[in-house]
């Protein structure tokens, strides 16, 4: 009976772990990042992103807020061009819980206890790339990537996008 009480706790932990955004960044080691003070969005690149215009605006507003909080300013003659790219994929997870214990050490198969439970869940995993391009050289100097579960709930979307962007841009400028 105690094991039945543990299952909801385990499911809660699994679901909360799935909500985390995993981030990483890569950059050109030969770049002096202190020279970049201004930015603009790379319109032709952003226009090609295949997401809703509302989500695109949410992402750009979040990037704007984060870069502004870092002391950078938007400019018509920027040091950096900001571009984004997105991907998404459907994740299907199947979990099987057996109702009985086996013999020997650890879990095993027990022919007398049939009736295990199968749980199938699906979610949409999204990836957001934020590229920073040297405006003069037209070269990529930094790329941040965030991966995590997406939501269709409009009220939660803004918060989720802000979380993605904040965690990605927390890696900029790179600390060596």
CSV table of C-alpha atoms in Angstrom, one decimal:
chain,number,residue,atom,x,y,z
A,1,UNK,CA,0.0,0.0,0.0
A,2,UNK,CA,2.9,2.3,0.7
A,3,UNK,CA,4.1,1.9,-2.9
A,4,UNK,CA,0.8,3.2,-4.2
A,5,UNK,CA,1.2,6.4,-2.2
A,6,UNK,CA,4.7,6.9,-3.7
A,7,UNK,CA,3.5,6.8,-7.3
A,8,UNK,CA,1.8,10.2,-7.3
A,9,UNK,CA,4.8,11.8,-5.7
A,10,UNK,CA,7.1,10.2,-8.4
A,11,UNK,CA,4.8,11.4,-11.2
A,12,UNK,CA,4.8,14.9,-9.7
A,13,UNK,CA,8.6,14.9,-9.6
A,14,UNK,CA,8.8,13.7,-13.2
A,15,UNK,CA,6.4,16.3,-14.4
A,16,UNK,CA,8.2,19.1,-12.6
A,17,UNK,CA,11.5,18.0,-14.0
A,18,UNK,CA,10.0,18.1,-17.5
A,19,UNK,CA,9.2,21.8,-17.1
A,20,UNK,CA,12.8,22.9,-16.8
A,21,UNK,CA,14.5,24.6,-19.7
A,22,UNK,CA,17.9,23.1,-20.6
A,23,UNK,CA,20.3,25.7,-22.0
A,24,UNK,CA,23.7,25.8,-23.5
A,25,UNK,CA,25.7,28.3,-25.6
A,26,UNK,CA,28.6,28.3,-28.0
A,27,UNK,CA,30.7,31.3,-29.1
A,28,UNK,CA,33.7,32.5,-31.1
A,29,UNK,CA,36.6,32.5,-28.6
A,30,UNK,CA,38.4,35.1,-30.5
A,31,UNK,CA,35.7,37.7,-29.9
A,32,UNK,CA,35.9,40.6,-27.5
A,33,UNK,CA,32.3,40.8,-26.2
A,34,UNK,CA,32.9,44.1,-24.4
A,35,UNK,CA,32.8,46.0,-27.7
A,36,UNK,CA,29.1,45.2,-28.2
A,37,UNK,CA,26.8,47.9,-26.8
A,38,UNK,CA,23.9,48.1,-29.3
A,39,UNK,CA,21.7,45.7,-31.1
A,40,UNK,CA,18.9,45.4,-33.6
A,41,UNK,CA,16.8,42.5,-34.8
A,42,UNK,CA,17.8,40.7,-38.0
A,43,UNK,CA,14.4,41.2,-39.8
A,44,UNK,CA,15.0,39.1,-42.8
A,45,UNK,CA,16.1,36.1,-40.6
A,46,UNK,CA,13.2,36.6,-38.2
A,47,UNK,CA,10.7,36.8,-41.0
A,48,UNK,CA,11.6,33.2,-42.0
A,49,UNK,CA,10.8,31.8,-38.5
A,50,UNK,CA,7.8,29.5,-38.9
A,51,UNK,CA,5.9,30.2,-35.7
A,52,UNK,CA,2.8,32.4,-35.0
A,53,UNK,CA,3.3,36.1,-35.2
A,54,UNK,CA,2.1,36.4,-31.6
A,55,UNK,CA,4.8,34.0,-30.4
A,56,UNK,CA,7.3,35.8,-32.5
A,57,UNK,CA,6.4,39.1,-30.9
A,58,UNK,CA,6.5,37.5,-27.4
A,59,UNK,CA,10.1,36.2,-28.1
A,60,UNK,CA,11.3,39.5,-29.5
A,61,UNK,CA,9.8,41.4,-26.5
A,62,UNK,CA,11.5,39.0,-24.1
A,63,UNK,CA,14.9,39.4,-25.9
A,64,UNK,CA,14.5,43.1,-25.9
A,65,UNK,CA,13.8,43.2,-22.2
A,66,UNK,CA,16.7,40.9,-21.4
A,67,UNK,CA,19.3,42.8,-23.5
A,68,UNK,CA,18.0,46.2,-22.2
A,69,UNK,CA,18.5,44.9,-18.6
A,70,UNK,CA,22.1,44.0,-19.5
A,71,UNK,CA,22.7,47.7,-20.5
A,72,UNK,CA,22.5,47.2,-24.2
A,73,UNK,CA,20.4,49.6,-26.3
A,74,UNK,CA,18.5,49.2,-29.5
A,75,UNK,CA,20.0,51.1,-32.5
A,76,UNK,CA,19.5,51.8,-36.2
A,77,UNK,CA,23.3,51.3,-36.5
A,78,UNK,CA,23.8,48.3,-34.2
A,79,UNK,CA,27.0,46.4,-33.1
A,80,UNK,CA,25.0,43.2,-33.0
A,81,UNK,CA,22.2,41.7,-35.0
A,82,UNK,CA,19.8,39.3,-33.2
A,83,UNK,CA,18.3,36.4,-35.0
A,84,UNK,CA,16.1,33.6,-33.8
A,85,UNK,CA,15.3,30.1,-35.0
A,86,UNK,CA,12.8,27.6,-33.5
A,87,UNK,CA,12.1,23.9,-33.7
A,88,UNK,CA,9.5,21.7,-32.1
A,89,UNK,CA,8.9,18.0,-31.8
A,90,UNK,CA,6.3,15.8,-30.3
A,91,UNK,CA,7.5,13.6,-27.5
A,92,UNK,CA,5.6,10.4,-26.5
A,93,UNK,CA,6.5,8.7,-23.3
A,94,UNK,CA,5.3,5.3,-22.2
A,95,UNK,CA,5.7,4.2,-18.6
A,96,UNK,CA,4.8,0.7,-17.3
A,97,UNK,CA,4.2,0.1,-13.7
A,98,UNK,CA,3.9,-3.6,-12.6
A,99,UNK,CA,1.6,-4.4,-9.7
A,100,UNK,CA,3.8,-7.1,-8.2
A,101,UNK,CA,7.2,-7.9,-6.9
A,102,UNK,CA,9.5,-10.5,-8.5
A,103,UNK,CA,11.8,-12.9,-6.8
A,104,UNK,CA,15.5,-12.6,-6.1
A,105,UNK,CA,17.2,-9.2,-5.7
A,106,UNK,CA,15.3,-6.2,-7.0
A,107,UNK,CA,12.3,-6.1,-9.3
A,108,UNK,CA,11.4,-8.9,-11.5
A,109,UNK,CA,8.6,-10.7,-13.4
A,110,UNK,CA,5.9,-12.4,-11.3
A,111,UNK,CA,3.6,-14.7,-13.3
A,112,UNK,CA,1.0,-14.6,-10.4
A,113,UNK,CA,0.5,-10.9,-10.4
A,114,UNK,CA,-0.8,-9.7,-13.7
A,115,UNK,CA,-2.4,-6.3,-14.3
A,116,UNK,CA,0.4,-3.8,-14.5
A,117,UNK,CA,-0.5,-0.3,-15.6
A,118,UNK,CA,0.7,1.5,-18.7
A,119,UNK,CA,0.7,5.3,-18.9
A,120,UNK,CA,1.2,7.1,-22.1
A,121,UNK,CA,1.8,10.8,-22.2
A,122,UNK,CA,2.7,13.2,-25.0
A,123,UNK,CA,4.1,16.7,-24.9
A,124,UNK,CA,5.6,19.2,-27.3
A,125,UNK,CA,9.3,20.0,-26.8
A,126,UNK,CA,10.5,23.2,-28.3
A,127,UNK,CA,13.9,24.5,-29.1
A,128,UNK,CA,14.7,28.2,-29.3
A,129,UNK,CA,18.0,29.4,-30.8
A,130,UNK,CA,19.2,33.0,-30.3
A,131,UNK,CA,22.0,34.0,-32.6
A,132,UNK,CA,24.1,37.1,-32.1
A,133,UNK,CA,25.8,38.3,-35.3
A,134,UNK,CA,28.5,40.9,-35.6
A,135,UNK,CA,26.8,43.6,-37.7
A,136,UNK,CA,30.0,44.8,-39.4
A,137,UNK,CA,31.6,41.5,-40.2
A,138,UNK,CA,28.2,39.6,-40.7
A,139,UNK,CA,29.6,36.7,-38.7
A,140,UNK,CA,28.0,34.6,-36.0
A,141,UNK,CA,29.7,35.3,-32.7
A,142,UNK,CA,27.4,33.7,-30.1
A,143,UNK,CA,24.6,31.2,-30.2
A,144,UNK,CA,22.3,30.3,-27.2
A,145,UNK,CA,20.0,27.3,-27.2
A,146,UNK,CA,17.1,26.5,-24.9
A,147,UNK,CA,15.1,23.2,-24.9
A,148,UNK,CA,12.0,22.5,-22.9
A,149,UNK,CA,8.3,21.6,-23.0
A,150,UNK,CA,5.9,24.1,-24.6
A,151,UNK,CA,2.4,25.0,-23.5
A,152,UNK,CA,-0.7,25.8,-25.6
A,153,UNK,CA,-2.2,27.8,-22.7
A,154,UNK,CA,-2.1,31.4,-23.8
A,155,UNK,CA,-1.8,32.7,-20.2
A,156,UNK,CA,1.3,30.5,-19.6
A,157,UNK,CA,2.9,31.1,-22.9
A,158,UNK,CA,4.3,34.6,-22.1
A,159,UNK,CA,5.8,33.3,-18.8
A,160,UNK,CA,7.3,30.2,-20.6
A,161,UNK,CA,8.9,32.3,-23.4
A,162,UNK,CA,10.3,34.7,-20.8
A,163,UNK,CA,11.8,31.8,-19.0
A,164,UNK,CA,13.4,30.4,-22.1
A,165,UNK,CA,14.9,33.7,-23.2
A,166,UNK,CA,16.1,34.7,-19.7
A,167,UNK,CA,17.9,31.4,-19.2
A,168,UNK,CA,19.5,31.5,-22.7
A,169,UNK,CA,20.7,35.1,-22.4
A,170,UNK,CA,22.0,34.5,-18.9
A,171,UNK,CA,24.9,32.8,-20.7
A,172,UNK,CA,25.8,36.0,-22.5
A,173,UNK,CA,28.4,37.4,-22.5
A,174,UNK,CA,30.4,34.2,-22.0
A,175,UNK,CA,32.4,33.9,-18.9
A,176,UNK,CA,35.7,32.2,-19.4
